[in-house]
């Protein structure tokens, strides 16, 4: 039976985070709030838990699971190269609604799906998510919905879709942005937007010294 815990009240947050942390460390799935939409997540290094996450969403390994981190420092140990473009974007937009696709460190033992040696990383701007990530380390996190269905913006919407596939539902209130993150691919030469979302192409292009059209691959 899934456990619902409320982290909205600071007095209850510690117990709620402990329940979610124990679930993650025990190889189970949790639903957690982020600034963009709610996520379903697990220990990024627990390959059985990642497989369970994909099953819960009715997804295959052809749609790899992104990874959320709780600090700028953490990300440097997960990537093959901490490039100039990545540093610019991390310093400008993290924590926040921007995900980056980069080459992962080759020694990592995780299996996030058919990544072809890359990983999608983000640091969310949500206090509950950041406190959880501080306790668990990097988490494999995808939007908390069945594949093809609308992403959940609160814990109730997530529970309706995912039910008892999740061990702990961590309630952090309504998602503040309500839109998925923008994804920028840094793994194949010039930066390129794969999905426009919470962070505008114009803002990203300005930081990178490019035009939005270049970033979109239009020129």
Coordinates of C-alpha atoms in Angstrom, one line a residue:
X1 CA 0.0 0.0 0.0
X2 CA 1.4 3.4 -1.0
X3 CA 2.2 5.8 1.8
X4 CA 1.2 9.5 1.4
X5 CA 3.4 12.0 3.4
X6 CA 3.0 15.7 3.6
X7 CA 6.1 17.9 3.4
X8 CA 4.2 21.2 3.0
X9 CA 4.3 22.0 6.8
X10 CA 7.9 22.6 8.0
X11 CA 6.9 20.7 11.2
X12 CA 6.1 17.6 9.2
X13 CA 8.8 17.9 6.6
X14 CA 11.5 16.0 8.4
X15 CA 9.3 12.9 9.0
X16 CA 8.1 13.0 5.4
X17 CA 11.6 13.3 4.0
X18 CA 12.7 10.4 6.2
X19 CA 10.0 8.2 4.8
X20 CA 10.8 9.1 1.2
X21 CA 14.6 8.7 1.8
X22 CA 14.1 5.3 3.3
X23 CA 12.0 4.2 0.3
X24 CA 14.7 5.4 -2.2
X25 CA 17.5 3.7 -0.2
X26 CA 15.4 0.5 -0.1
X27 CA 15.1 0.3 -3.8
X28 CA 11.5 1.5 -4.1
X29 CA 9.8 4.3 -6.1
X30 CA 8.8 7.7 -4.7
X31 CA 6.8 10.6 -6.2
X32 CA 8.3 13.9 -5.4
X33 CA 7.5 17.6 -6.1
X34 CA 9.7 19.7 -8.4
X35 CA 9.4 23.2 -9.6
X36 CA 8.2 22.1 -13.1
X37 CA 6.0 19.1 -12.6
X38 CA 5.8 16.2 -10.2
X39 CA 8.3 13.4 -10.7
X40 CA 8.5 9.6 -10.1
X41 CA 12.0 8.7 -8.9
X42 CA 14.4 6.2 -7.4
X43 CA 18.1 5.8 -6.7
X44 CA 19.9 6.5 -10.0
X45 CA 22.4 3.7 -9.3
X46 CA 19.8 1.0 -8.5
X47 CA 19.2 -0.6 -11.9
X48 CA 16.3 -2.8 -10.6
X49 CA 14.6 0.3 -9.3
X50 CA 15.1 2.1 -12.6
X51 CA 13.5 -0.9 -14.4
X52 CA 10.5 -0.7 -12.0
X53 CA 10.2 3.1 -12.7
X54 CA 10.0 2.4 -16.5
X55 CA 7.4 -0.3 -15.9
X56 CA 5.3 2.0 -13.8
X57 CA 5.2 4.5 -16.6
X58 CA 4.7 1.9 -19.3
X59 CA 7.9 3.0 -21.0
X60 CA 10.8 1.0 -22.5
X61 CA 14.5 1.6 -22.3
X62 CA 14.3 3.5 -25.6
X63 CA 13.1 6.5 -23.5
X64 CA 15.9 6.9 -20.9
X65 CA 15.3 8.3 -17.4
X66 CA 16.8 11.7 -16.6
X67 CA 18.8 12.3 -13.4
X68 CA 18.1 15.0 -10.8
X69 CA 21.0 16.3 -8.6
X70 CA 21.0 18.5 -5.5
X71 CA 24.1 20.6 -6.1
X72 CA 26.4 21.9 -8.8
X73 CA 29.3 19.9 -7.2
X74 CA 27.5 16.6 -7.6
X75 CA 27.1 17.0 -11.4
X76 CA 30.8 17.2 -12.0
X77 CA 31.3 13.6 -10.9
X78 CA 28.6 12.4 -13.3
X79 CA 29.8 13.8 -16.6
X80 CA 32.7 12.9 -18.9
X81 CA 33.6 16.5 -19.4
X82 CA 32.4 19.6 -17.5
X83 CA 32.4 21.8 -20.6
X84 CA 32.4 25.5 -20.9
X85 CA 28.8 25.5 -22.3
X86 CA 27.6 23.3 -19.5
X87 CA 29.2 25.5 -16.8
X88 CA 27.5 28.6 -18.4
X89 CA 24.1 26.9 -18.3
X90 CA 24.5 25.4 -14.8
X91 CA 25.6 28.8 -13.3
X92 CA 22.8 30.7 -15.1
X93 CA 19.8 28.4 -14.7
X94 CA 20.4 25.9 -11.9
X95 CA 18.4 25.3 -9.8
X96 CA 15.6 25.7 -12.3
X97 CA 13.7 24.6 -15.4
X98 CA 16.6 23.6 -17.6
X99 CA 17.8 20.1 -18.4
X100 CA 21.1 19.4 -20.2
X101 CA 22.1 16.3 -22.2
X102 CA 25.8 15.6 -21.8
X103 CA 28.2 12.7 -22.1
X104 CA 28.2 10.7 -18.8
X105 CA 31.3 9.6 -17.0
X106 CA 32.2 6.2 -18.5
X107 CA 32.8 4.5 -15.2
X108 CA 29.3 5.0 -13.8
X109 CA 27.5 1.7 -13.0
X110 CA 24.0 2.8 -13.7
X111 CA 21.6 1.8 -16.5
X112 CA 19.1 4.5 -17.2
X113 CA 18.0 3.1 -20.6
X114 CA 19.3 3.4 -24.1
X115 CA 21.4 6.5 -23.5
X116 CA 24.2 5.9 -25.9
X117 CA 26.7 7.2 -23.4
X118 CA 24.8 10.3 -22.5
X119 CA 22.7 11.5 -19.5
X120 CA 20.1 14.2 -19.0
X121 CA 20.7 16.2 -15.8
X122 CA 18.8 18.9 -13.9
X123 CA 18.8 20.5 -10.5
X124 CA 15.2 21.5 -9.6
X125 CA 14.3 24.7 -7.8
X126 CA 12.1 23.2 -5.1
X127 CA 13.1 23.0 -1.4
X128 CA 11.6 19.6 -0.8
X129 CA 13.2 18.1 -3.8
X130 CA 16.6 19.6 -2.9
X131 CA 16.4 18.3 0.7
X132 CA 15.5 14.8 -0.5
X133 CA 18.4 14.8 -3.1
X134 CA 20.7 16.0 -0.3
X135 CA 19.9 12.8 1.6
X136 CA 19.6 10.3 -1.3
X137 CA 22.2 11.5 -3.8
X138 CA 21.4 11.6 -7.5
X139 CA 18.0 10.2 -8.4
X140 CA 16.6 8.9 -11.7
X141 CA 13.4 10.9 -12.1
X142 CA 10.9 11.1 -14.8
X143 CA 7.5 12.9 -14.9
X144 CA 5.0 11.3 -12.6
X145 CA 2.5 10.0 -15.2
X146 CA 1.8 7.1 -17.4
X147 CA 3.6 7.6 -20.7
X148 CA 1.5 9.6 -23.1
X149 CA -0.7 11.0 -20.3
X150 CA -0.6 14.6 -18.9
X151 CA 2.2 15.1 -16.3
X152 CA 1.0 15.5 -12.7
X153 CA 1.1 18.9 -11.2
X154 CA 0.2 17.7 -7.7
X155 CA 0.4 14.6 -5.7
X156 CA -3.2 13.6 -6.2
X157 CA -2.8 13.6 -10.0
X158 CA 0.3 11.5 -9.7
X159 CA -1.5 9.0 -7.4
X160 CA -4.4 8.6 -9.8
X161 CA -2.1 7.5 -12.5
X162 CA 0.6 5.5 -10.7
X163 CA -1.3 4.0 -7.7
X164 CA 0.5 1.4 -5.7
X165 CA 3.4 1.2 -8.1
X166 CA 4.9 3.9 -5.9
X167 CA 5.9 3.3 -2.3
X168 CA 5.8 6.9 -1.0
X169 CA 4.0 10.0 -2.3
X170 CA 5.8 13.1 -1.1
X171 CA 3.4 16.0 -1.1
X172 CA 5.1 19.4 -1.6
X173 CA 2.1 21.3 -2.9
X174 CA 1.2 22.4 -6.4
X175 CA 4.0 22.5 -8.9
X176 CA 4.9 26.2 -9.3
X177 CA 5.9 26.3 -13.0
X178 CA 3.5 23.6 -14.2
X179 CA 5.5 23.0 -17.4
X180 CA 8.3 20.5 -18.2
X181 CA 11.9 21.7 -18.3
X182 CA 13.6 22.9 -21.5
X183 CA 16.1 20.4 -22.7
X184 CA 19.4 21.4 -24.3
X185 CA 21.6 18.9 -26.0
X186 CA 25.3 19.6 -25.3
X187 CA 26.5 16.1 -26.4
X188 CA 26.9 16.6 -30.2
X189 CA 28.8 19.8 -30.9
X190 CA 26.8 23.0 -31.0
X191 CA 24.2 23.4 -28.3
X192 CA 20.7 22.5 -29.6
X193 CA 17.2 22.6 -28.0
X194 CA 15.5 19.3 -28.0
X195 CA 12.4 20.5 -26.2
X196 CA 11.2 24.0 -25.3
X197 CA 9.6 24.4 -21.9
X198 CA 10.0 26.2 -18.7
X199 CA 13.1 28.2 -19.7
X200 CA 12.9 30.2 -22.9
X201 CA 15.2 29.7 -25.9
X202 CA 15.9 33.4 -25.9
X203 CA 17.3 33.4 -22.3
X204 CA 19.4 30.3 -23.0
X205 CA 20.7 31.7 -26.3
X206 CA 21.7 35.0 -24.6
X207 CA 23.8 33.1 -22.0
X208 CA 25.5 31.0 -24.7
X209 CA 26.2 33.9 -27.0
X210 CA 24.0 32.5 -29.7
X211 CA 20.7 33.4 -31.4
X212 CA 17.5 31.5 -30.5
X213 CA 17.2 30.4 -34.1
X214 CA 20.7 28.8 -33.9
X215 CA 19.8 27.1 -30.7
X216 CA 16.6 25.7 -32.3
X217 CA 18.6 24.4 -35.2
X218 CA 16.8 26.7 -37.7
X219 CA 20.0 28.2 -39.2

